[in-house]
mmCIF file of C-alpha atoms in Angstrom:
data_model
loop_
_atom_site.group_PDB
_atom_site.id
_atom_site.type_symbol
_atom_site.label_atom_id
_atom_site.label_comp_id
_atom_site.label_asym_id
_atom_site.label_seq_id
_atom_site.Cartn_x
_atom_site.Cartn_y
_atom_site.Cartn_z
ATOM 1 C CA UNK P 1 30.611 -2.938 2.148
ATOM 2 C CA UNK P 2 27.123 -3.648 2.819
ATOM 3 C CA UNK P 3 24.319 -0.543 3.682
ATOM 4 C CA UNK P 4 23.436 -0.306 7.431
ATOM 5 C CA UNK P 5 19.499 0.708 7.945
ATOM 6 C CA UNK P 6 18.146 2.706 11.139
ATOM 7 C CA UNK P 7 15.520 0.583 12.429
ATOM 8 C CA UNK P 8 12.966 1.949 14.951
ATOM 9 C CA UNK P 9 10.499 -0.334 16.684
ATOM 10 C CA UNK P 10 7.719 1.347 18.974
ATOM 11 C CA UNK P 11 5.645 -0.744 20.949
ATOM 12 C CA UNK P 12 2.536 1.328 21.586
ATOM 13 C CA UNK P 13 -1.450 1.154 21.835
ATOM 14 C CA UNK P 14 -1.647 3.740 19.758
ATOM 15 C CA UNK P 15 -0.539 1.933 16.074
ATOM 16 C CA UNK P 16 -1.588 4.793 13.769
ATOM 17 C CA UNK P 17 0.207 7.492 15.243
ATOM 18 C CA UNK P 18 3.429 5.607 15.346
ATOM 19 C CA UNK P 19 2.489 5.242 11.507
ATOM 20 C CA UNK P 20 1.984 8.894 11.186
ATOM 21 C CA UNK P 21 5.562 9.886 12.614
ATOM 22 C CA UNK P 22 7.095 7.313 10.568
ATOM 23 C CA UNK P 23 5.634 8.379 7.430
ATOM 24 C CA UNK P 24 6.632 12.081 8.687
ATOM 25 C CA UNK P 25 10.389 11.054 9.016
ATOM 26 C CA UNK P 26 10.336 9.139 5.528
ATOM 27 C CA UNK P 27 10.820 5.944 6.737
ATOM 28 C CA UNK P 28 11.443 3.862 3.671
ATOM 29 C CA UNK P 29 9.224 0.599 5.118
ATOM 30 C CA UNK P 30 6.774 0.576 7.875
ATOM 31 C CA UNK P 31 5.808 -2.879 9.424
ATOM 32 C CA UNK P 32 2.936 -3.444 12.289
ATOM 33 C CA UNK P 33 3.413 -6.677 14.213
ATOM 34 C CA UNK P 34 1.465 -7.030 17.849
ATOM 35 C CA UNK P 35 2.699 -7.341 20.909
ATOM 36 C CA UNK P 36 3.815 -11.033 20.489
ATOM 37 C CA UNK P 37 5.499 -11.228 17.405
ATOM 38 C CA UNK P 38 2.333 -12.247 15.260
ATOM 39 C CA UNK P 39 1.816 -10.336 12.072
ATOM 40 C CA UNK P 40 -1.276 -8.030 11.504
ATOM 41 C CA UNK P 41 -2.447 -9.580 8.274
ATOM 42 C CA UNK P 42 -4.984 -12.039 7.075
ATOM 43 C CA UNK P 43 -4.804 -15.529 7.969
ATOM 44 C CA UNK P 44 -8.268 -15.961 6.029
ATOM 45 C CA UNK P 45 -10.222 -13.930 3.420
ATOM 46 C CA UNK P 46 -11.917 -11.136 5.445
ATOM 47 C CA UNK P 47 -11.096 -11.902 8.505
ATOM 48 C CA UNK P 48 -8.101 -10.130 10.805
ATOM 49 C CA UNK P 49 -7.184 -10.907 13.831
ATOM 50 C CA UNK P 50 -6.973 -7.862 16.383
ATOM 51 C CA UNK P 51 -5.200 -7.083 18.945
ATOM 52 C CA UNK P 52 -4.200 -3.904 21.875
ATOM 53 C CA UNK P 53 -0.617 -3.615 22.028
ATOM 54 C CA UNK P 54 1.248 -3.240 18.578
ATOM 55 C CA UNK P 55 5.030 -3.620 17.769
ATOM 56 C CA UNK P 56 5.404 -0.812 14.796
ATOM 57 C CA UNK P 57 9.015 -1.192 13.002
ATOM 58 C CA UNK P 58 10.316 1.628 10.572
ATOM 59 C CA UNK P 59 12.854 1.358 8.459
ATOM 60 C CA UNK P 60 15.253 4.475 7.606
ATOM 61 C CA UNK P 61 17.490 5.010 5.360
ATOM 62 C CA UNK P 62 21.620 5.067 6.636
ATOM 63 C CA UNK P 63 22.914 8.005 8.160
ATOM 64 C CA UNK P 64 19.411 9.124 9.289
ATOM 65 C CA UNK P 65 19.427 10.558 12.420
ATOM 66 C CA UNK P 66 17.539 8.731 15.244
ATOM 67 C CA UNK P 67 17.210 11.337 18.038
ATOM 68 C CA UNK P 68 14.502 13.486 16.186
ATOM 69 C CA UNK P 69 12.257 10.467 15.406
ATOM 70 C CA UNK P 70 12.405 8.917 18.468
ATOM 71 C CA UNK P 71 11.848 12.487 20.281
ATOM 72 C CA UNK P 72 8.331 12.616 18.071
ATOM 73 C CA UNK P 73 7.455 9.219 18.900
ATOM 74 C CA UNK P 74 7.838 10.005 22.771
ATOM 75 C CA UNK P 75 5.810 12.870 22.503
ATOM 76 C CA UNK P 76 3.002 11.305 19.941
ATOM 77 C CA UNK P 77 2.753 8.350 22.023
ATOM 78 C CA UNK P 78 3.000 9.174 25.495
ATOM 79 C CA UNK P 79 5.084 7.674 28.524
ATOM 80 C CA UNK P 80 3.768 4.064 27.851
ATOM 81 C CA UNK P 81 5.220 3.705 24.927
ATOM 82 C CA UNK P 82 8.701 1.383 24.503
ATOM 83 C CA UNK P 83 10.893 2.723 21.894
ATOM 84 C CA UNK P 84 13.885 1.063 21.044
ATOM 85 C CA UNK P 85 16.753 1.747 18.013
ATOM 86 C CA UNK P 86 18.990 -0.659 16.072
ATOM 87 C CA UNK P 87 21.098 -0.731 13.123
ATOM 88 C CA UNK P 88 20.241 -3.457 10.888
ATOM 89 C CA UNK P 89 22.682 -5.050 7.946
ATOM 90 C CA UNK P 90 21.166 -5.203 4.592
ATOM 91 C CA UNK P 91 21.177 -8.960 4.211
ATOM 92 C CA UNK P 92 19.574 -9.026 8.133
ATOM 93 C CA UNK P 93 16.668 -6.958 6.960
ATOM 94 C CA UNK P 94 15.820 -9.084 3.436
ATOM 95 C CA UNK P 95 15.665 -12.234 6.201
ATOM 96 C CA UNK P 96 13.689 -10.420 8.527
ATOM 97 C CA UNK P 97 11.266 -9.420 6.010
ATOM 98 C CA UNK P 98 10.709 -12.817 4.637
ATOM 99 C CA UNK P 99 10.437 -14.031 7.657
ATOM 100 C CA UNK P 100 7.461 -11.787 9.116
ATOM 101 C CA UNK P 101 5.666 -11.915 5.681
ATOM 102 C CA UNK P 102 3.866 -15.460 4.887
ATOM 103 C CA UNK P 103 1.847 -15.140 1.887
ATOM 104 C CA UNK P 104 -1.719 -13.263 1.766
ATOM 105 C CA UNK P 105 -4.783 -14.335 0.216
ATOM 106 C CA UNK P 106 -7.092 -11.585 -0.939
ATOM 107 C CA UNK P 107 -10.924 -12.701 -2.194
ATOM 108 C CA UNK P 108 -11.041 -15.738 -3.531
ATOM 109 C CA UNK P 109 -7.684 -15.993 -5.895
ATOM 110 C CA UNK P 110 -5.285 -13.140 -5.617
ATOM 111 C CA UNK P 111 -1.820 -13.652 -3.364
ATOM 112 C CA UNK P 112 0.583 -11.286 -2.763
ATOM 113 C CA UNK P 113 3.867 -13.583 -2.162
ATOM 114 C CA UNK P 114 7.845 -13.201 -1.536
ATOM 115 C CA UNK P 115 9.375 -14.675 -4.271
ATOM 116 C CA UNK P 116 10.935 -17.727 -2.349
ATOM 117 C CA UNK P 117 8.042 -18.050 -0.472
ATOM 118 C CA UNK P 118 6.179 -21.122 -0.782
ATOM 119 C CA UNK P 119 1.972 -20.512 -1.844
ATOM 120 C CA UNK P 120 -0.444 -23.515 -0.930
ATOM 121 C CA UNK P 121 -3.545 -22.231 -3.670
ATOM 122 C CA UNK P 122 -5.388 -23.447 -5.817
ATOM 123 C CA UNK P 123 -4.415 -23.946 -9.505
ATOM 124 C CA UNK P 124 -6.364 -20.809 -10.988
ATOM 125 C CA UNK P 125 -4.990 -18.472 -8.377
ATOM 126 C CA UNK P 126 -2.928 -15.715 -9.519
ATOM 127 C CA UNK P 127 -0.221 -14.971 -7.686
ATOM 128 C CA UNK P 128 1.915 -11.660 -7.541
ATOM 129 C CA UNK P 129 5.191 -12.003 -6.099
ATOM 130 C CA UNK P 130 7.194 -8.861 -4.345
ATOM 131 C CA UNK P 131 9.805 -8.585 -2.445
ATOM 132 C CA UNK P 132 11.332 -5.922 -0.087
ATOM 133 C CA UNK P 133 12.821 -2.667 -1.820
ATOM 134 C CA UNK P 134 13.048 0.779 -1.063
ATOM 135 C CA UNK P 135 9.257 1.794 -2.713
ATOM 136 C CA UNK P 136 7.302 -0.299 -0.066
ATOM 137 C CA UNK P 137 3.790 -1.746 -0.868
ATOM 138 C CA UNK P 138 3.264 -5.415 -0.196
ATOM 139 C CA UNK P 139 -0.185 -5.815 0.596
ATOM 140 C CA UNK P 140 0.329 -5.371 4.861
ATOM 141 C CA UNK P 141 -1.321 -2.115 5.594
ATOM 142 C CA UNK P 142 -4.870 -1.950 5.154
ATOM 143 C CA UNK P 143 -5.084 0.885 2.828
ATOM 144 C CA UNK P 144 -3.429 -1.568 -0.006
ATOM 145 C CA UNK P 145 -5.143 -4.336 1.556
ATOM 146 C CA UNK P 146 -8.498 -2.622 0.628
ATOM 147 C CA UNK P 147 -7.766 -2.057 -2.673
ATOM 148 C CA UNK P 148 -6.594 -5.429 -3.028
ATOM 149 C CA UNK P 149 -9.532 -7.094 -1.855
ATOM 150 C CA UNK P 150 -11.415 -4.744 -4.395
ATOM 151 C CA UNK P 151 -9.489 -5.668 -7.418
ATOM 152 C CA UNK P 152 -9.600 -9.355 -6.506
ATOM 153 C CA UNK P 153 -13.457 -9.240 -6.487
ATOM 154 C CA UNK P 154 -13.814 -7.556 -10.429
ATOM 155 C CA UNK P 155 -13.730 -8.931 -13.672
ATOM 156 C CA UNK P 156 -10.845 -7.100 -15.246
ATOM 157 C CA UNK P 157 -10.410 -8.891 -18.314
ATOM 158 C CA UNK P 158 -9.786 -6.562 -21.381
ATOM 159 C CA UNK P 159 -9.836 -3.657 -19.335
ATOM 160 C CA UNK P 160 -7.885 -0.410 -19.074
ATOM 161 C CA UNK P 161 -6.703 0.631 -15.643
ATOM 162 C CA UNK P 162 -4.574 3.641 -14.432
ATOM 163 C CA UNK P 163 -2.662 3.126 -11.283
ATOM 164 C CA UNK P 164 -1.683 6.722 -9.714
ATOM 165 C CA UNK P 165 0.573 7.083 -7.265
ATOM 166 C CA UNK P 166 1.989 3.476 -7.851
ATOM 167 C CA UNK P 167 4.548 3.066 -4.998
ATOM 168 C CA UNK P 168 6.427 -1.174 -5.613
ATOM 169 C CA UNK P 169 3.124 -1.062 -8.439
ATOM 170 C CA UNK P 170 1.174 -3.959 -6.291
ATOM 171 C CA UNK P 171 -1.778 -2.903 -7.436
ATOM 172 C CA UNK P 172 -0.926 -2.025 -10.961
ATOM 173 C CA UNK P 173 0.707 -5.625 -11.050
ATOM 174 C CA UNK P 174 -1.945 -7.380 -9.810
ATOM 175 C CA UNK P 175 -4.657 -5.601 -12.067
ATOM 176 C CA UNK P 176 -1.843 -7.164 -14.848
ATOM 177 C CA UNK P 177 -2.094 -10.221 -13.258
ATOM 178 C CA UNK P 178 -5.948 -10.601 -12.943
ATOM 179 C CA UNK P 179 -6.691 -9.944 -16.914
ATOM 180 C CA UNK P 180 -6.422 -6.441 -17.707
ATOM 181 C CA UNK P 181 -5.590 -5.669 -21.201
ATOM 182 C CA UNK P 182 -3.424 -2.245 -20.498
ATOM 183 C CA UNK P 183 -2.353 -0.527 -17.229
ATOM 184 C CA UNK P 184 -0.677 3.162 -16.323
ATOM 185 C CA UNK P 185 1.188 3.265 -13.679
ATOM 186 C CA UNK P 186 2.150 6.795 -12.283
ATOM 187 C CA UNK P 187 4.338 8.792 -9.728
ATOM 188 C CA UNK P 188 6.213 11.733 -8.544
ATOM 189 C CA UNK P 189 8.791 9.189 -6.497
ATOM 190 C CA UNK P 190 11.033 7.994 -9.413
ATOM 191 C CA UNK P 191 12.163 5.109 -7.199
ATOM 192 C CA UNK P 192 8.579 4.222 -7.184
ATOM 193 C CA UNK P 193 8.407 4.154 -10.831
ATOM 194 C CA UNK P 194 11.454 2.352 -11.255
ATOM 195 C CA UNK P 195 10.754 -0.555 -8.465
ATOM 196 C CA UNK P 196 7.095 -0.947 -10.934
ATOM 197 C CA UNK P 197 8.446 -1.257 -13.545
ATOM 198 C CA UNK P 198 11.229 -4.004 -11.984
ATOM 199 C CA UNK P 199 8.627 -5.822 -10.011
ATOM 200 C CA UNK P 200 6.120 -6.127 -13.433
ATOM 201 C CA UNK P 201 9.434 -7.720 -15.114
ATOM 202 C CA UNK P 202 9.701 -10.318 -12.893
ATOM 203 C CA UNK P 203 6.176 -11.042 -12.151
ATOM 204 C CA UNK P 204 5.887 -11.619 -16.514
ATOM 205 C CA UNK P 205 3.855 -8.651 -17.357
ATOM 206 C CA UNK P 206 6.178 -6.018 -18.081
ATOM 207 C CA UNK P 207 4.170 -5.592 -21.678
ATOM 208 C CA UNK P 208 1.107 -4.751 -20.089
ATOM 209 C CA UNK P 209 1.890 -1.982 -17.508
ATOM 210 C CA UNK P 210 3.135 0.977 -18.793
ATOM 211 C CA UNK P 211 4.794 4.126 -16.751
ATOM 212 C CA UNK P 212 5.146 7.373 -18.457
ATOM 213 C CA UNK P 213 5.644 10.544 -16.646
ATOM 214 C CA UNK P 214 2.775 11.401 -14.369
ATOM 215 C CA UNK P 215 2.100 14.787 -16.295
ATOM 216 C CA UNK P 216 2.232 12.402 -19.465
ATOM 217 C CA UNK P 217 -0.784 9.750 -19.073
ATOM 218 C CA UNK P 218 -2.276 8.705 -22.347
ATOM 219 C CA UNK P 219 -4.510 6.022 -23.400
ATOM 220 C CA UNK P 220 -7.021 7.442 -21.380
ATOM 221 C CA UNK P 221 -9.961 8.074 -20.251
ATOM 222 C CA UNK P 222 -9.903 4.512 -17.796
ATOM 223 C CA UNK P 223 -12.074 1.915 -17.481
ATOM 224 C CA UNK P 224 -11.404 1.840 -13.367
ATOM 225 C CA UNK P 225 -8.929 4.649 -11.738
ATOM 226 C CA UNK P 226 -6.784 3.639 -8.547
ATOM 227 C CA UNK P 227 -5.262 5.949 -6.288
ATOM 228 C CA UNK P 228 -3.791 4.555 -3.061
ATOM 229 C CA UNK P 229 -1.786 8.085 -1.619
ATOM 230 C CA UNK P 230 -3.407 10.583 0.896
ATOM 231 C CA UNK P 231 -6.114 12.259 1.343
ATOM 232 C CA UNK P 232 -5.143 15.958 0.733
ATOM 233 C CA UNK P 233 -3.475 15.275 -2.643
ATOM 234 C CA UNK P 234 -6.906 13.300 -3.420
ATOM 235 C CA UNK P 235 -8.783 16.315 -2.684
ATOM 236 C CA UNK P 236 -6.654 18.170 -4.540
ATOM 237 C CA UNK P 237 -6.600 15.735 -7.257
ATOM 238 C CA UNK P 238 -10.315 15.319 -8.031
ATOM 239 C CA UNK P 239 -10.705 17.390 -11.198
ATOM 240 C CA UNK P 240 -7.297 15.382 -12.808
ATOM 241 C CA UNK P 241 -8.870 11.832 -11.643
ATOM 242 C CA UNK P 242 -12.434 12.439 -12.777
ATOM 243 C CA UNK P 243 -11.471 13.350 -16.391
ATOM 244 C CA UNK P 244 -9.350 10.174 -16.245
ATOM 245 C CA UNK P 245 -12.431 8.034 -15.517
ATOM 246 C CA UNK P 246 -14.374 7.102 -18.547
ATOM 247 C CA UNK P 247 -18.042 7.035 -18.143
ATOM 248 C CA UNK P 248 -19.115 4.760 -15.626
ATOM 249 C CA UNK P 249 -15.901 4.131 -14.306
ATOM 250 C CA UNK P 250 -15.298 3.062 -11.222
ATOM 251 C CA UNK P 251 -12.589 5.777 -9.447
ATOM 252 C CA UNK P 252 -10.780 3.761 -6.584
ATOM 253 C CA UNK P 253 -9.599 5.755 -3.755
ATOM 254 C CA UNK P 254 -7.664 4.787 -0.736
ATOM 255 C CA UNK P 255 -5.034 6.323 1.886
ATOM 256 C CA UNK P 256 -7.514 8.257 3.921
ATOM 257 C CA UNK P 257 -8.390 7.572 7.528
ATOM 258 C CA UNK P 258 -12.495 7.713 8.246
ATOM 259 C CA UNK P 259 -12.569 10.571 9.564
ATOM 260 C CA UNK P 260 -11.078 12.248 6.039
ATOM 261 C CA UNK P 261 -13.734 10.417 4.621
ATOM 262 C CA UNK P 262 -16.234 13.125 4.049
ATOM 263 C CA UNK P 263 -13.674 15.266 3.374
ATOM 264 C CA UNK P 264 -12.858 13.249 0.601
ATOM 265 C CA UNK P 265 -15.938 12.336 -0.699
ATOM 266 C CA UNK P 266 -17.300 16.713 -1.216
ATOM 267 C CA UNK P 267 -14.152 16.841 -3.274
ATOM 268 C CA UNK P 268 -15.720 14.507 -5.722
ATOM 269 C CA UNK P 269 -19.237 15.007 -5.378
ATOM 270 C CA UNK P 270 -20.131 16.912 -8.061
ATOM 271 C CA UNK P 271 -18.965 13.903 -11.022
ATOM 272 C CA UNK P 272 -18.981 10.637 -8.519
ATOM 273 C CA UNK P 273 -21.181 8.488 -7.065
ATOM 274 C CA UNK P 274 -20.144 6.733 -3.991
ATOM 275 C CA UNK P 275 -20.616 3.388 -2.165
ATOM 276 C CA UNK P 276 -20.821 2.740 1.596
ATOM 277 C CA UNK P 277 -16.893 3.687 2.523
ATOM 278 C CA UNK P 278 -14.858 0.418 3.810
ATOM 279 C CA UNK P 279 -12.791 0.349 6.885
ATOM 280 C CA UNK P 280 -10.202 -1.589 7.932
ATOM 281 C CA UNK P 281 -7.959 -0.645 11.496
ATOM 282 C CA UNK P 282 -9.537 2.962 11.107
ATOM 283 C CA UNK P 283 -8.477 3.492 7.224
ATOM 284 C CA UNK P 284 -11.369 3.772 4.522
ATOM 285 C CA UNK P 285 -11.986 3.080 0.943
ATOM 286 C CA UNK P 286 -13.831 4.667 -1.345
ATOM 287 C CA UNK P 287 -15.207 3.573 -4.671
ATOM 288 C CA UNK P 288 -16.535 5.974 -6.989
ATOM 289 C CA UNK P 289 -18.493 5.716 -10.247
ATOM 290 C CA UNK P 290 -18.561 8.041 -12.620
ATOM 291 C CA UNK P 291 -21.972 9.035 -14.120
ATOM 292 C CA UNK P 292 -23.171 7.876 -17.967
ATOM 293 C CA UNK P 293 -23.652 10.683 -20.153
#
C-alpha cells in the first residue's frame, strides 16, 4: 500500500506568509513556483528571475488534517488568495519533484542535482546530488541558496566545518564535496540526521561528515560555523556558536528575514564581526568573523 501525502497549493502575492503557515503546520516540503508553472530558482549564477503572483505547494504528512491549514492560509492571505487541496500518491510526488527541479548552479562550480537528473558542467564542477525525502533542503529557498552561493565562493580545502541544524545535510555535503577535510553535522530532528547521513553515502563522502548528537560536538573549535535554522534559536544560540568558531572563523548564519537582521546581529556583537547582510526574496545572510586573539 503506498503513503498518500496532503498537498496544499496557495496561489498568493504574498509568498512568505504562505511559507510561514506552512512551516507553522509542519509541512514536510515547501515548494514556490509562480503563477505559470516556472520555478523560482536560478537559471544563471546570481541572477533570479522575479515575479508577482506565486504558486506555494506544501507537502504534509498522511492523515494531516487540511481544514486548519487551509483556515490559516485564508486568513494570512486574504480573499485573493486561491487555495486548493489534493492527495498525492507517493510515486506521483517523487515525479513531480523531479520534474519542477532542473539542476542549480551556484558560483562558478557547485550544483545541487536529482540523482537522475542530467548536469551540462564543466569537468571540475562538483556536483551534489539529492533527492526528495522527508528532511527537505535542496538548494530552492533562498535561505540555503545563500549559503550555497557562500560556500561555493571559499577555498575549503583542509578545512574543518560544523554544520548545525543540518536538515537533508546540503550544506554539510557540499562543504564535503568542495574539499573540506572534516565536517559536523548536527540536529534536534533525528530524521534530519538520518537523511545526512544517507544523502553523504550516496554522494561518496560518508567518511568525511560526521553526526554525533547535537549536545555531543567534538573536534572543535571550527574553521567556518553554518547555521541555516531561525532566527530566535540563533539568538539564543550565540554564546554555543561563538565558542564553536575558532579564531577568525567565519560564523555563517542564515534563516532570518531582514527585518530579524539586527536582531540577529546584537546577539553576536560582542565576539563577531559582520559583513554587509545579503538578501535574497526578503531573507538575509549573515557572515560573521570571529576576532584573533
Amino acid at each position: 500500500m503506498s503513503i498518500a501525502w496532503l498537498q496544499i497549493t496557495a496561489t498568493t502575492h504574498r509568498a512568505q506568509l504562505a511559507e510561514a503557515v506552512f512551516e507553522q503546520f509542519g509541512a514536510e516540503a515547501i515548494t514556490e513556483l509562480d503563477a505559470g508553472d516556472a520555478l523560482t530558482v536560478e537559471e544563471t549564477p546570481n541572477s533570479r528571475p522575479a515575479f508577482e503572483r506565486a504558486r506555494v505547494v506544501g507537502l504534509f504528512a498522511q492523515g494531516t488534517p487540511a481544514e486548519p491549514i487551509v483556515a490559516a492560509l485564508a486568513e494570512a492571505l486574504g480573499r485573493d488568495a486561491g487555495i486548493e487541496t489534493n492527495t498525492l500518491e507517493n510515486r506521483d510526488w517523487a515525479s513531480a519533484w523531479l520534474a519542477e527541479h532542473p539542476p542549480l548552479v551556484f558560483g562558478e562550480r557547485l550544483w545541487i542535482a536529482p540523482h537522475s537528473a542530467a548536469v551540462d558542467a564543466a569537468e571540475d564542477a562538483v556536483v551534489v546530488r539529492l533527492d526528495p525525502g522527508l528532511a527537505f533542503g535542496t538548494g530552492t529557498h533562498p535561505t540555503t541558496s545563500l549559503c550555497l552561493h557562500w560556500l561555493a565562493g571559499q577555498d575549503l580545502v583542509g578545512k574543518r566545518v560544523l554544520d548545525y541544524g543540518c536538515g537533508s545535510g546540503i550544506l554539510a555535503i557540499a562543504a564535503a564535496c568542495l574539499g573540506a577535510a572534516a565536517v559536523v553535522a548536527v540536529d534536534i530532528d533525528d530524521q534530519a540526521v538520518r537523511a545526512t547521513r544517507e544523502n553523504a553515502i550516496r554522494n561518496g563522502v560518508s567518511d568525511t561528515i560526521a553526526t554525533p548528537p547535537i549536545g555531543a560536538i567534538k573536534n572543535g573549535p571550527f574553521d567556518i560555523v553554518l547555521a541555516n535554522i531561525l532566527a530566535k534559536p540563533l539568538i539564543s544560540l550565540a554564546p554555543t556558536l561563538f565558542e564553536l568558531a575558532a579564531p577568525g572563523a567565519p560564523v555563517v548564519l542564515a534563516g532570518l528575514l531582514t527585518r530579524q537582521v539586527d536582531e540577529v546581529v546584537a546577539a553576536y556583537a560582542a565576539g563577531l564581526a559582520f559583513d554587509r547582510p545579503q538578501v535574497e526574496e526578503g531573507w538575509a545572510r549573515l557572515v560573521g568573523y570571529r576576532a584573533v586573539a
